[in-house]
Tab-separated table of C-alpha atoms in Angstrom:
chain	number	residue	atom	x	y	z
A	5	UNK	CA	146.349	67.001	72.308
A	6	UNK	CA	149.785	68.351	72.748
A	7	UNK	CA	148.364	71.800	73.095
A	8	UNK	CA	145.892	70.747	75.676
A	9	UNK	CA	148.590	69.068	77.673
A	10	UNK	CA	150.723	72.151	77.330
A	11	UNK	CA	147.935	74.242	78.720
A	12	UNK	CA	147.337	71.887	81.565
A	13	UNK	CA	151.002	71.935	82.350
A	14	UNK	CA	150.896	75.681	82.344
A	15	UNK	CA	147.985	75.619	84.693
A	16	UNK	CA	149.566	73.363	87.220
A	17	UNK	CA	152.825	75.185	86.922
A	18	UNK	CA	150.931	78.217	88.071
A	19	UNK	CA	149.902	76.346	91.164
A	20	UNK	CA	153.262	74.895	91.726
A	21	UNK	CA	155.617	77.794	91.292
A	22	UNK	CA	156.930	79.230	94.532
A	23	UNK	CA	155.627	82.670	95.357
A	24	UNK	CA	157.751	85.715	95.784
A	25	UNK	CA	157.625	86.137	99.513
A	26	UNK	CA	156.112	89.474	100.353
A	27	UNK	CA	155.592	91.453	103.479
A	28	UNK	CA	151.891	90.663	103.425
A	29	UNK	CA	150.262	89.418	106.560
A	30	UNK	CA	148.187	86.918	104.665
A	31	UNK	CA	148.616	85.431	101.251
A	32	UNK	CA	146.311	86.417	98.430
A	33	UNK	CA	146.712	83.942	95.629
A	34	UNK	CA	144.481	84.196	92.591
A	35	UNK	CA	144.448	81.995	89.535
A	36	UNK	CA	143.024	83.325	86.251
A	37	UNK	CA	142.213	81.252	83.207
A	38	UNK	CA	143.331	83.379	80.265
A	39	UNK	CA	143.247	80.988	77.307
A	40	UNK	CA	140.101	81.081	75.142
A	41	UNK	CA	138.177	77.882	74.407
A	42	UNK	CA	140.036	75.512	76.719
A	43	UNK	CA	138.445	73.938	79.778
A	44	UNK	CA	139.685	71.589	82.513
A	45	UNK	CA	138.874	70.178	85.933
A	46	UNK	CA	141.463	70.125	88.693
A	47	UNK	CA	141.333	67.302	91.242
A	48	UNK	CA	143.126	66.496	94.482
A	49	UNK	CA	143.057	63.274	96.452
A	50	UNK	CA	140.975	61.658	93.730
A	51	UNK	CA	138.126	64.166	93.813
A	52	UNK	CA	137.524	67.330	91.841
A	53	UNK	CA	138.576	70.545	93.546
A	54	UNK	CA	138.045	73.022	90.690
A	55	UNK	CA	135.320	71.769	88.369
A	56	UNK	CA	134.831	73.309	84.938
A	57	UNK	CA	137.644	75.827	84.968
A	58	UNK	CA	136.946	77.984	81.906
A	59	UNK	CA	138.324	81.001	80.076
A	60	UNK	CA	137.844	84.120	82.183
A	61	UNK	CA	137.250	82.186	85.411
A	62	UNK	CA	139.114	83.297	88.493
A	63	UNK	CA	139.761	81.182	91.553
A	64	UNK	CA	140.957	82.304	94.948
A	65	UNK	CA	143.454	79.773	96.243
A	66	UNK	CA	144.420	81.812	99.294
A	67	UNK	CA	142.754	79.271	101.554
A	68	UNK	CA	145.457	76.774	100.622
A	69	UNK	CA	148.312	79.129	101.476
A	70	UNK	CA	151.096	77.376	103.307
A	71	UNK	CA	149.551	73.952	102.830
A	72	UNK	CA	150.275	71.083	100.519
A	73	UNK	CA	147.524	69.699	98.314
A	74	UNK	CA	147.660	65.913	98.157
A	75	UNK	CA	147.648	63.989	94.900
A	76	UNK	CA	146.762	66.756	92.475
A	77	UNK	CA	145.555	65.724	89.037
A	78	UNK	CA	144.344	67.696	86.069
A	79	UNK	CA	141.439	66.154	84.197
A	80	UNK	CA	140.001	66.881	80.809
A	81	UNK	CA	136.866	68.777	81.669
A	82	UNK	CA	133.871	66.606	82.430
A	83	UNK	CA	135.814	63.367	82.159
A	84	UNK	CA	137.753	61.179	84.521
A	85	UNK	CA	140.644	61.113	82.121
A	86	UNK	CA	143.798	61.908	84.005
A	87	UNK	CA	145.806	64.189	81.798
A	88	UNK	CA	148.584	64.671	84.267
A	89	UNK	CA	149.360	63.263	87.661
A	90	UNK	CA	151.095	65.883	89.740
A	91	UNK	CA	151.345	64.388	93.156
A	92	UNK	CA	151.566	66.514	96.266
A	93	UNK	CA	151.529	70.232	95.552
A	94	UNK	CA	152.834	72.861	97.989
A	95	UNK	CA	151.088	76.264	97.894
A	96	UNK	CA	152.987	79.453	98.799
A	97	UNK	CA	152.450	80.797	102.302
A	98	UNK	CA	152.522	84.523	101.616
A	99	UNK	CA	152.443	87.283	99.029
A	100	UNK	CA	149.903	88.975	96.769
A	101	UNK	CA	150.127	86.927	93.638
A	102	UNK	CA	148.169	86.407	90.467
A	103	UNK	CA	148.981	83.481	88.247
A	104	UNK	CA	147.491	83.591	84.772
A	105	UNK	CA	147.531	80.826	82.206
A	106	UNK	CA	147.767	82.513	78.817
A	107	UNK	CA	149.264	82.345	75.342
A	108	UNK	CA	152.801	83.488	74.705
A	109	UNK	CA	153.716	85.724	71.758
A	110	UNK	CA	153.758	82.734	69.403
A	111	UNK	CA	150.474	81.342	70.679
A	112	UNK	CA	151.847	78.557	72.867
A	113	UNK	CA	150.153	78.119	76.241
A	114	UNK	CA	152.307	79.327	79.087
A	115	UNK	CA	151.894	80.824	82.505
A	116	UNK	CA	153.051	84.045	84.058
A	117	UNK	CA	153.104	84.695	87.740
A	118	UNK	CA	152.821	88.317	88.705
A	119	UNK	CA	153.517	89.782	92.110
A	120	UNK	CA	150.916	92.521	92.498
A	121	UNK	CA	151.972	95.996	93.595
A	122	UNK	CA	150.041	96.602	96.789
A	123	UNK	CA	152.100	99.550	97.971
A	124	UNK	CA	150.189	102.525	99.298
A	125	UNK	CA	148.576	104.804	96.721
A	126	UNK	CA	148.637	108.567	97.364
A	127	UNK	CA	145.322	110.127	98.361
A	128	UNK	CA	143.177	110.948	95.336
A	129	UNK	CA	144.974	108.569	93.017
A	130	UNK	CA	144.434	105.104	91.647
A	131	UNK	CA	146.704	102.522	90.049
A	132	UNK	CA	146.506	101.046	86.558
A	133	UNK	CA	148.547	98.074	85.444
A	134	UNK	CA	148.442	96.557	81.963
A	135	UNK	CA	149.821	93.057	81.449
A	136	UNK	CA	150.594	91.730	77.988
A	137	UNK	CA	149.429	88.128	78.043
A	138	UNK	CA	148.179	87.806	74.481
A	139	UNK	CA	149.547	86.049	71.409
A	140	UNK	CA	150.717	89.293	69.851
A	141	UNK	CA	154.010	91.099	69.270
A	142	UNK	CA	155.448	93.624	71.709
A	143	UNK	CA	153.092	96.547	72.209
A	144	UNK	CA	152.864	100.177	73.163
A	145	UNK	CA	150.312	101.031	75.817
A	146	UNK	CA	148.660	104.419	75.393
A	147	UNK	CA	146.848	106.401	78.077
A	148	UNK	CA	144.692	109.249	76.780
A	149	UNK	CA	146.454	109.092	73.441
A	150	UNK	CA	150.009	109.342	74.747
A	151	UNK	CA	152.388	106.400	74.993
A	152	UNK	CA	152.615	105.426	78.651
A	153	UNK	CA	154.657	102.253	78.147
A	154	UNK	CA	156.673	101.441	75.071
A	155	UNK	CA	157.685	98.095	73.612
A	156	UNK	CA	156.150	95.825	76.241
A	157	UNK	CA	156.685	92.157	75.298
A	158	UNK	CA	154.398	89.243	76.107
A	159	UNK	CA	154.671	88.299	79.762
A	160	UNK	CA	155.621	91.805	80.843
A	161	UNK	CA	153.631	94.618	82.417
A	162	UNK	CA	153.463	98.381	82.775
A	163	UNK	CA	151.816	100.252	85.607
A	164	UNK	CA	151.475	103.701	87.105
A	165	UNK	CA	149.456	105.744	89.564
A	166	UNK	CA	147.123	108.392	88.159
A	167	UNK	CA	144.591	110.846	89.563
A	168	UNK	CA	141.271	109.078	90.103
A	169	UNK	CA	138.896	109.352	87.166
A	170	UNK	CA	138.626	107.714	83.783
A	171	UNK	CA	141.349	107.311	81.184
A	172	UNK	CA	141.182	106.151	77.616
A	173	UNK	CA	143.500	103.188	77.138
A	174	UNK	CA	144.735	101.698	73.896
A	175	UNK	CA	147.194	98.933	73.068
A	176	UNK	CA	148.916	98.877	69.672
A	177	UNK	CA	151.947	97.075	68.228
A	178	UNK	CA	155.164	98.873	69.148
A	179	UNK	CA	155.697	101.963	67.027
A	180	UNK	CA	152.517	101.399	65.027
A	181	UNK	CA	149.003	102.797	65.198
A	182	UNK	CA	147.357	99.634	63.899
A	183	UNK	CA	146.223	97.002	64.048
A	184	UNK	CA	144.756	98.053	67.362
A	185	UNK	CA	145.279	95.249	69.842
A	186	UNK	CA	142.911	96.627	72.470
A	187	UNK	CA	140.739	99.716	72.703
A	188	UNK	CA	140.636	102.586	72.870
A	189	UNK	CA	138.559	101.747	75.914
A	190	UNK	CA	137.570	103.853	78.914
A	191	UNK	CA	139.137	102.510	82.099
A	192	UNK	CA	138.111	103.632	85.575
A	193	UNK	CA	140.911	104.785	87.871
A	194	UNK	CA	139.414	104.209	91.301
A	195	UNK	CA	140.629	106.222	94.277
A	196	UNK	CA	142.896	104.033	96.373
A	197	UNK	CA	142.317	101.066	94.066
A	198	UNK	CA	144.398	99.101	91.617
A	199	UNK	CA	142.997	97.985	88.268
A	200	UNK	CA	144.923	95.265	86.488
A	201	UNK	CA	144.132	94.694	82.825
A	202	UNK	CA	145.220	91.557	81.006
A	203	UNK	CA	145.355	91.532	77.221
A	204	UNK	CA	144.529	87.917	76.304
A	205	UNK	CA	143.750	85.802	73.266
A	206	UNK	CA	145.380	85.790	69.863
A	207	UNK	CA	145.872	88.681	67.457
A	208	UNK	CA	146.190	86.363	64.486
A	209	UNK	CA	143.294	84.220	65.628
A	210	UNK	CA	141.066	87.244	66.091
A	211	UNK	CA	140.321	86.313	69.703
A	212	UNK	CA	141.877	89.308	71.446
A	213	UNK	CA	140.048	90.601	74.478
A	214	UNK	CA	140.787	91.793	77.990
A	215	UNK	CA	140.358	90.353	81.440
A	216	UNK	CA	140.524	92.497	84.543
A	217	UNK	CA	141.302	92.174	88.209
A	218	UNK	CA	140.897	94.775	90.950
A	219	UNK	CA	142.558	95.287	94.309
A	220	UNK	CA	140.925	97.762	96.684
A	221	UNK	CA	141.903	99.451	99.919
A	222	UNK	CA	145.387	100.637	98.947
A	223	UNK	CA	144.724	104.338	99.525
A	224	UNK	CA	146.734	106.414	101.942
A	225	UNK	CA	145.032	107.380	105.187
A	226	UNK	CA	145.714	110.636	107.036
A	227	UNK	CA	148.980	110.534	108.931
A	228	UNK	CA	147.539	112.634	111.721
A	229	UNK	CA	144.409	114.545	112.643
A	230	UNK	CA	145.326	117.894	114.175
A	231	UNK	CA	141.989	119.505	114.847
A	232	UNK	CA	142.841	122.146	117.402
A	233	UNK	CA	145.674	124.398	118.566
A	234	UNK	CA	144.163	126.161	121.536
A	235	UNK	CA	142.178	125.318	124.633
A	236	UNK	CA	138.434	125.706	124.457
A	237	UNK	CA	137.478	129.270	125.196
A	238	UNK	CA	135.167	128.751	128.140
A	239	UNK	CA	134.092	126.109	130.595
A	240	UNK	CA	130.520	127.164	129.902
A	241	UNK	CA	129.964	126.013	126.354
A	242	UNK	CA	128.645	128.720	124.082
A	243	UNK	CA	125.762	127.801	121.838
A	244	UNK	CA	127.083	126.961	118.419
A	245	UNK	CA	125.194	129.789	116.716
A	246	UNK	CA	126.805	132.347	119.001
A	247	UNK	CA	130.210	130.989	118.129
A	248	UNK	CA	129.371	131.064	114.462
A	249	UNK	CA	128.146	134.626	114.773
A	250	UNK	CA	131.345	135.682	116.487
A	251	UNK	CA	133.450	134.045	113.831
A	252	UNK	CA	131.507	135.620	110.986
A	253	UNK	CA	131.735	139.015	112.660
A	254	UNK	CA	135.485	138.700	112.943
A	255	UNK	CA	136.048	137.377	109.425
A	256	UNK	CA	137.203	140.753	108.125
A	257	UNK	CA	139.969	140.842	110.680
A	258	UNK	CA	141.024	137.263	110.893
A	259	UNK	CA	140.030	135.903	107.497
A	260	UNK	CA	143.378	136.015	105.804
A	261	UNK	CA	145.222	134.624	108.748
A	262	UNK	CA	142.706	131.848	109.253
A	263	UNK	CA	142.960	130.710	105.665
A	264	UNK	CA	146.697	130.514	105.916
A	265	UNK	CA	146.732	128.662	109.166
A	266	UNK	CA	144.132	126.116	108.148
A	267	UNK	CA	146.490	124.950	105.469
A	268	UNK	CA	149.437	124.684	107.784
B	30	UNK	CA	158.497	91.975	90.259
B	31	UNK	CA	157.165	89.134	88.210
B	32	UNK	CA	158.194	85.677	87.473
B	33	UNK	CA	157.546	83.856	84.260
B	34	UNK	CA	158.028	80.215	83.664
B	35	UNK	CA	159.756	80.307	80.348
B	36	UNK	CA	159.791	76.586	80.003
B	37	UNK	CA	158.616	73.575	81.769
B	38	UNK	CA	161.937	72.045	82.583
B	39	UNK	CA	161.851	73.648	86.009
B	40	UNK	CA	158.332	72.491	86.495
B	41	UNK	CA	158.975	68.988	85.353
B	42	UNK	CA	162.065	68.666	87.438
B	43	UNK	CA	160.159	69.866	90.457
B	44	UNK	CA	157.523	67.270	89.934
B	45	UNK	CA	159.924	64.509	89.159
B	46	UNK	CA	158.302	63.910	85.816
B	47	UNK	CA	160.435	62.566	83.037
B	48	UNK	CA	159.884	65.153	80.410
B	49	UNK	CA	161.733	63.388	77.661
B	50	UNK	CA	162.616	66.508	75.776
B	51	UNK	CA	159.076	67.023	74.613
B	52	UNK	CA	158.583	70.356	72.999
B	53	UNK	CA	155.454	72.243	73.739
B	54	UNK	CA	155.080	73.712	70.348
B	55	UNK	CA	152.019	75.109	68.725
B	56	UNK	CA	150.840	73.767	65.399
B	57	UNK	CA	152.346	75.053	62.224
B	58	UNK	CA	151.371	78.649	62.755
B	59	UNK	CA	147.900	80.032	62.782
B	60	UNK	CA	145.601	79.992	65.732
B	61	UNK	CA	147.020	77.346	68.014
B	62	UNK	CA	143.680	76.652	69.560
B	63	UNK	CA	142.227	75.426	66.319
B	64	UNK	CA	145.182	73.208	65.655
B	65	UNK	CA	143.413	70.118	66.836
B	66	UNK	CA	145.158	67.737	64.518
B	67	UNK	CA	148.395	67.185	66.322
B	68	UNK	CA	150.427	64.153	67.157
B	69	UNK	CA	148.537	62.534	69.999
B	70	UNK	CA	151.560	61.177	71.799
B	71	UNK	CA	152.966	63.135	74.658
B	72	UNK	CA	155.485	61.705	77.061
B	73	UNK	CA	153.786	63.514	79.887
B	74	UNK	CA	150.484	61.736	79.615
B	75	UNK	CA	150.057	58.698	81.783
B	76	UNK	CA	149.471	55.752	79.540
B	77	UNK	CA	147.196	53.689	81.678
B	78	UNK	CA	144.273	54.435	79.425
B	79	UNK	CA	143.946	54.811	75.708
B	80	UNK	CA	141.473	57.650	75.934
B	81	UNK	CA	144.268	60.140	76.365
B	82	UNK	CA	145.271	59.617	72.793
B	83	UNK	CA	141.933	60.637	71.384
B	84	UNK	CA	142.308	63.480	68.977
B	85	UNK	CA	139.535	65.924	69.606
B	86	UNK	CA	138.998	69.618	69.362
B	87	UNK	CA	140.170	71.428	72.437
B	88	UNK	CA	137.315	72.553	74.565
B	89	UNK	CA	134.018	71.337	75.803
B	90	UNK	CA	133.234	69.303	72.708
B	91	UNK	CA	135.376	66.539	74.051
B	92	UNK	CA	132.815	65.856	76.741
B	93	UNK	CA	129.815	65.533	74.464
B	94	UNK	CA	127.771	62.533	75.430
B	95	UNK	CA	129.922	61.893	78.472
B	96	UNK	CA	128.496	62.589	81.891
B	97	UNK	CA	130.697	60.973	84.481
B	98	UNK	CA	129.784	61.374	88.107
B	99	UNK	CA	131.861	64.177	89.532
B	100	UNK	CA	132.748	63.695	93.151
B	101	UNK	CA	133.696	67.013	94.679
B	102	UNK	CA	136.600	66.938	97.071
B	103	UNK	CA	136.160	68.374	100.575
B	104	UNK	CA	139.017	70.642	99.528
B	105	UNK	CA	136.738	72.248	96.957
B	106	UNK	CA	135.270	74.297	99.776
B	107	UNK	CA	138.607	76.006	100.233
B	108	UNK	CA	138.755	77.182	96.642
B	109	UNK	CA	136.796	80.385	96.330
B	110	UNK	CA	135.421	81.048	92.883
B	111	UNK	CA	135.635	84.769	92.222
B	112	UNK	CA	133.796	86.970	89.800
B	113	UNK	CA	134.627	86.339	86.194
B	114	UNK	CA	137.599	88.337	85.006
B	115	UNK	CA	135.606	89.560	82.010
B	116	UNK	CA	135.499	93.307	82.525
B	117	UNK	CA	131.748	93.861	82.452
B	118	UNK	CA	131.540	91.715	85.556
B	119	UNK	CA	134.819	92.525	87.254
B	120	UNK	CA	134.458	96.277	86.803
B	121	UNK	CA	130.911	96.503	88.093
B	122	UNK	CA	130.978	99.573	90.318
B	123	UNK	CA	134.768	99.770	90.318
B	124	UNK	CA	136.122	103.305	90.459
B	125	UNK	CA	132.810	104.879	91.294
B	126	UNK	CA	132.621	106.976	94.456
B	127	UNK	CA	130.888	105.324	97.393
B	128	UNK	CA	127.712	107.085	98.476
B	129	UNK	CA	126.865	110.764	98.418
B	130	UNK	CA	128.597	113.920	99.535
B	131	UNK	CA	127.351	114.889	102.994
B	132	UNK	CA	126.145	118.508	103.163
B	133	UNK	CA	125.172	119.301	106.750
B	134	UNK	CA	125.668	117.764	110.187
B	135	UNK	CA	123.473	118.001	113.259
B	136	UNK	CA	124.337	116.643	116.694
B	137	UNK	CA	121.358	117.711	118.825
B	138	UNK	CA	122.763	116.474	122.133
B	139	UNK	CA	125.734	118.879	121.873
B	140	UNK	CA	123.939	121.752	120.146
B	141	UNK	CA	125.417	121.357	116.675
B	142	UNK	CA	122.622	122.348	114.306
B	143	UNK	CA	123.042	122.062	110.559
B	144	UNK	CA	126.765	122.769	110.460
B	145	UNK	CA	128.037	123.174	106.907
B	146	UNK	CA	130.189	120.319	105.587
B	147	UNK	CA	133.085	121.000	103.202
B	148	UNK	CA	135.023	118.441	101.194
B	149	UNK	CA	138.584	118.069	102.521
B	150	UNK	CA	141.647	116.030	101.563
B	151	UNK	CA	145.153	115.770	102.924
B	152	UNK	CA	147.736	118.451	103.617
B	153	UNK	CA	151.098	118.157	101.911
B	154	UNK	CA	152.516	116.663	105.087
B	155	UNK	CA	149.917	113.900	104.971
B	156	UNK	CA	147.760	115.254	107.778
B	157	UNK	CA	144.012	115.484	107.434
B	158	UNK	CA	142.905	118.901	106.204
B	159	UNK	CA	140.681	120.613	108.791
B	160	UNK	CA	138.247	123.348	107.715
B	161	UNK	CA	137.672	126.658	109.506
B	162	UNK	CA	136.145	126.638	112.976
B	163	UNK	CA	132.569	127.085	111.715
B	164	UNK	CA	132.689	124.181	109.266
B	165	UNK	CA	132.911	120.406	109.265
B	166	UNK	CA	135.230	118.600	106.847
B	167	UNK	CA	134.285	115.443	104.951
B	168	UNK	CA	137.302	113.312	103.973
B	169	UNK	CA	136.554	112.934	100.280
B	170	UNK	CA	139.031	110.077	99.794
B	171	UNK	CA	137.001	107.875	102.104
B	172	UNK	CA	133.398	106.775	101.722
B	173	UNK	CA	130.466	109.084	101.130
B	174	UNK	CA	127.159	108.850	102.962
B	175	UNK	CA	124.411	106.293	102.377
B	176	UNK	CA	126.491	104.207	99.978
B	177	UNK	CA	125.774	100.952	101.774
B	178	UNK	CA	129.371	100.459	102.876
B	179	UNK	CA	132.463	102.159	104.187
B	180	UNK	CA	133.344	104.721	106.802
B	181	UNK	CA	132.379	108.370	106.285
B	182	UNK	CA	134.910	110.545	108.110
B	183	UNK	CA	133.791	113.983	109.353
B	184	UNK	CA	136.225	116.231	111.164
B	185	UNK	CA	136.139	119.667	112.796
B	186	UNK	CA	138.174	121.747	115.201
B	187	UNK	CA	137.713	121.609	118.934
B	188	UNK	CA	139.237	125.106	119.106
B	189	UNK	CA	141.554	127.070	116.852
B	190	UNK	CA	143.449	130.234	117.693
B	191	UNK	CA	141.183	130.761	120.665
B	192	UNK	CA	137.950	130.259	118.755
B	193	UNK	CA	135.823	127.254	119.600
B	194	UNK	CA	135.138	124.888	116.725
B	195	UNK	CA	132.048	122.887	115.758
B	196	UNK	CA	133.339	119.856	117.659
B	197	UNK	CA	134.067	121.864	120.826
B	198	UNK	CA	131.857	119.514	122.829
B	199	UNK	CA	132.313	116.262	120.873
B	200	UNK	CA	133.694	114.521	123.957
B	201	UNK	CA	130.360	115.123	125.706
B	202	UNK	CA	128.394	113.048	123.215
B	203	UNK	CA	127.125	109.712	124.526
B	204	UNK	CA	126.412	106.291	123.152
B	205	UNK	CA	122.809	106.237	121.979
B	206	UNK	CA	122.722	109.912	120.992
B	207	UNK	CA	121.434	110.814	117.543
B	208	UNK	CA	123.353	112.325	114.645
B	209	UNK	CA	121.844	113.611	111.410
B	210	UNK	CA	123.606	114.043	108.093
B	211	UNK	CA	121.893	115.903	105.247
B	212	UNK	CA	122.342	114.566	101.747
B	213	UNK	CA	120.644	116.528	98.989
B	214	UNK	CA	117.760	117.570	101.186
B	215	UNK	CA	117.339	114.242	102.883
B	216	UNK	CA	118.375	113.793	106.509
B	217	UNK	CA	119.882	110.432	107.416
B	218	UNK	CA	119.759	109.487	111.080
B	219	UNK	CA	122.590	107.740	112.890
B	220	UNK	CA	122.933	106.364	116.399
B	221	UNK	CA	126.195	106.798	118.292
B	222	UNK	CA	127.716	103.415	119.113
B	223	UNK	CA	131.148	104.327	120.410
B	224	UNK	CA	133.010	107.299	121.928
B	225	UNK	CA	136.753	106.885	122.352
B	226	UNK	CA	139.930	108.790	123.013
B	227	UNK	CA	142.888	107.645	120.909
B	228	UNK	CA	146.488	108.696	121.201
B	229	UNK	CA	147.055	110.809	118.076
B	230	UNK	CA	149.798	108.557	116.845
B	231	UNK	CA	147.623	105.492	117.289
B	232	UNK	CA	144.544	106.454	115.295
B	233	UNK	CA	143.396	103.201	113.647
B	234	UNK	CA	143.624	103.209	109.842
B	235	UNK	CA	140.414	101.201	109.908
B	236	UNK	CA	138.496	104.406	110.688
B	237	UNK	CA	139.109	105.414	107.065
B	238	UNK	CA	138.110	102.134	105.442
B	239	UNK	CA	136.116	102.262	102.221
B	240	UNK	CA	134.402	98.915	102.600
B	241	UNK	CA	132.695	96.976	105.336
B	242	UNK	CA	129.710	98.074	107.393
B	243	UNK	CA	128.435	101.586	106.802
B	244	UNK	CA	129.254	104.081	109.554
B	245	UNK	CA	130.137	107.704	110.178
B	246	UNK	CA	133.199	108.675	112.203
B	247	UNK	CA	133.488	112.093	113.846
B	248	UNK	CA	137.031	113.132	114.746
B	249	UNK	CA	138.466	116.098	116.608
B	250	UNK	CA	141.208	116.748	119.122
B	251	UNK	CA	140.969	116.118	122.844
B	252	UNK	CA	142.661	114.895	125.957
B	253	UNK	CA	145.567	116.828	127.411
B	254	UNK	CA	146.372	120.178	125.806
B	255	UNK	CA	150.067	120.985	125.600
B	256	UNK	CA	150.408	124.815	125.657
B	257	UNK	CA	154.036	124.753	124.514
B	258	UNK	CA	153.302	122.656	121.446
B	259	UNK	CA	149.854	124.283	121.044
B	260	UNK	CA	148.576	120.795	120.457
B	261	UNK	CA	146.317	118.163	121.987
B	262	UNK	CA	147.703	114.755	122.774
B	263	UNK	CA	144.684	112.757	121.677
B	264	UNK	CA	141.825	112.474	119.241
B	265	UNK	CA	138.190	112.167	120.268
B	266	UNK	CA	136.567	109.646	117.942
B	267	UNK	CA	132.802	109.106	117.781
B	268	UNK	CA	131.388	106.262	115.725
B	269	UNK	CA	127.741	106.109	114.672
B	270	UNK	CA	125.746	103.726	112.492
B	271	UNK	CA	122.592	104.272	110.433
B	272	UNK	CA	119.352	103.838	112.397
């Protein structure tokens, strides 16, 4: 019972904690359920708002941004048993935030609130972030066999931008090669996209697994399109094939110069 | 850039709940989730009913045989359930390129016939890479063709070093004109929906979006030519959608 209450507390704490104010135009507030085998309902104003909130479920609470939910209660799933009476609950007005209810290193339910990196990603690259939210000791996070982040404790994260493609990711206890916490697993690095991986569950309990979250549309766009440096050659437009023929004929002369200038 | 609630004192204080020094401690080691036999008393639980003291396994089992009527709040409509965070669902399609690489472009109304399309990226200074005057460039970091979503950006010179480019007459194209893009032997037809001149510095980032309605965007230079800077002041932007 205590545990369940602890989890529920964690859950509502996630809702309640003030967001780090970001420069975002609109808030994006997601809530992930990251504790295996524990289910609840969340109610407001006497009626259920989030029914059957289960492990792995994700809810978008952005619609509540900047508002206050009245009379929030957390119920044991499928019952009208009020586990905790929260009262009015203010929701942050801005930021790109993910709250995840998860186990801490010792296996006690807790909650971490992460502010997601939505800075621009260079063209051709993607972003990978790994968050340690499992009941397990501090870990090393390996990308393609090499340690990318060392000694990451529960509740912390490591992230970097990589060329788009697929990497092999593995999570192991710090300084060890086993037991393997996660992987090795192929992870897609999407161009202009951010992949967030949560290690969840319990190492000791054998329930380790991963949850993921993606954020798209972070790629850089061209700063400028400079598609010409001279006036058109004639007011009477030449047929395209004639132009092409002229260009091909002059390739021997102008080829080197053209190549250089195209890259300028 | 993260914030962890290391304890619930903050939380409890914020809610005005007397926390009574309760410790949220897991059972005596082992998997905490199986530690169902714990002291049932918690100072947090409201004591108006006795059901809260029932010792039961954590999880759905507690609801066996109970089917209370659930009244959904009007607020429930504001909560948006998202895809499950389990990777097989959340990663469906993630990281895969959108659509196909376009190979050739035809714009019959301005006499562009089967112009070759090269893949282009960005220059080191962040500007869009433009191919030689006889070619069209496809911005490979945007959407491909026929992927069901996103904006496929195709660019070409108006004129370079005195030689007219493929998009020499792009500003003459009209709404309703046809465009054809070849993808692996198949020609996909588009209808021009918009022709606009943008100040170069004000080119909308939305033209390069990778989601939303499928479209192709043709971009070149146009407007006033500045001989001193050897540069045009504007961009001609043509938008077309699949027929």
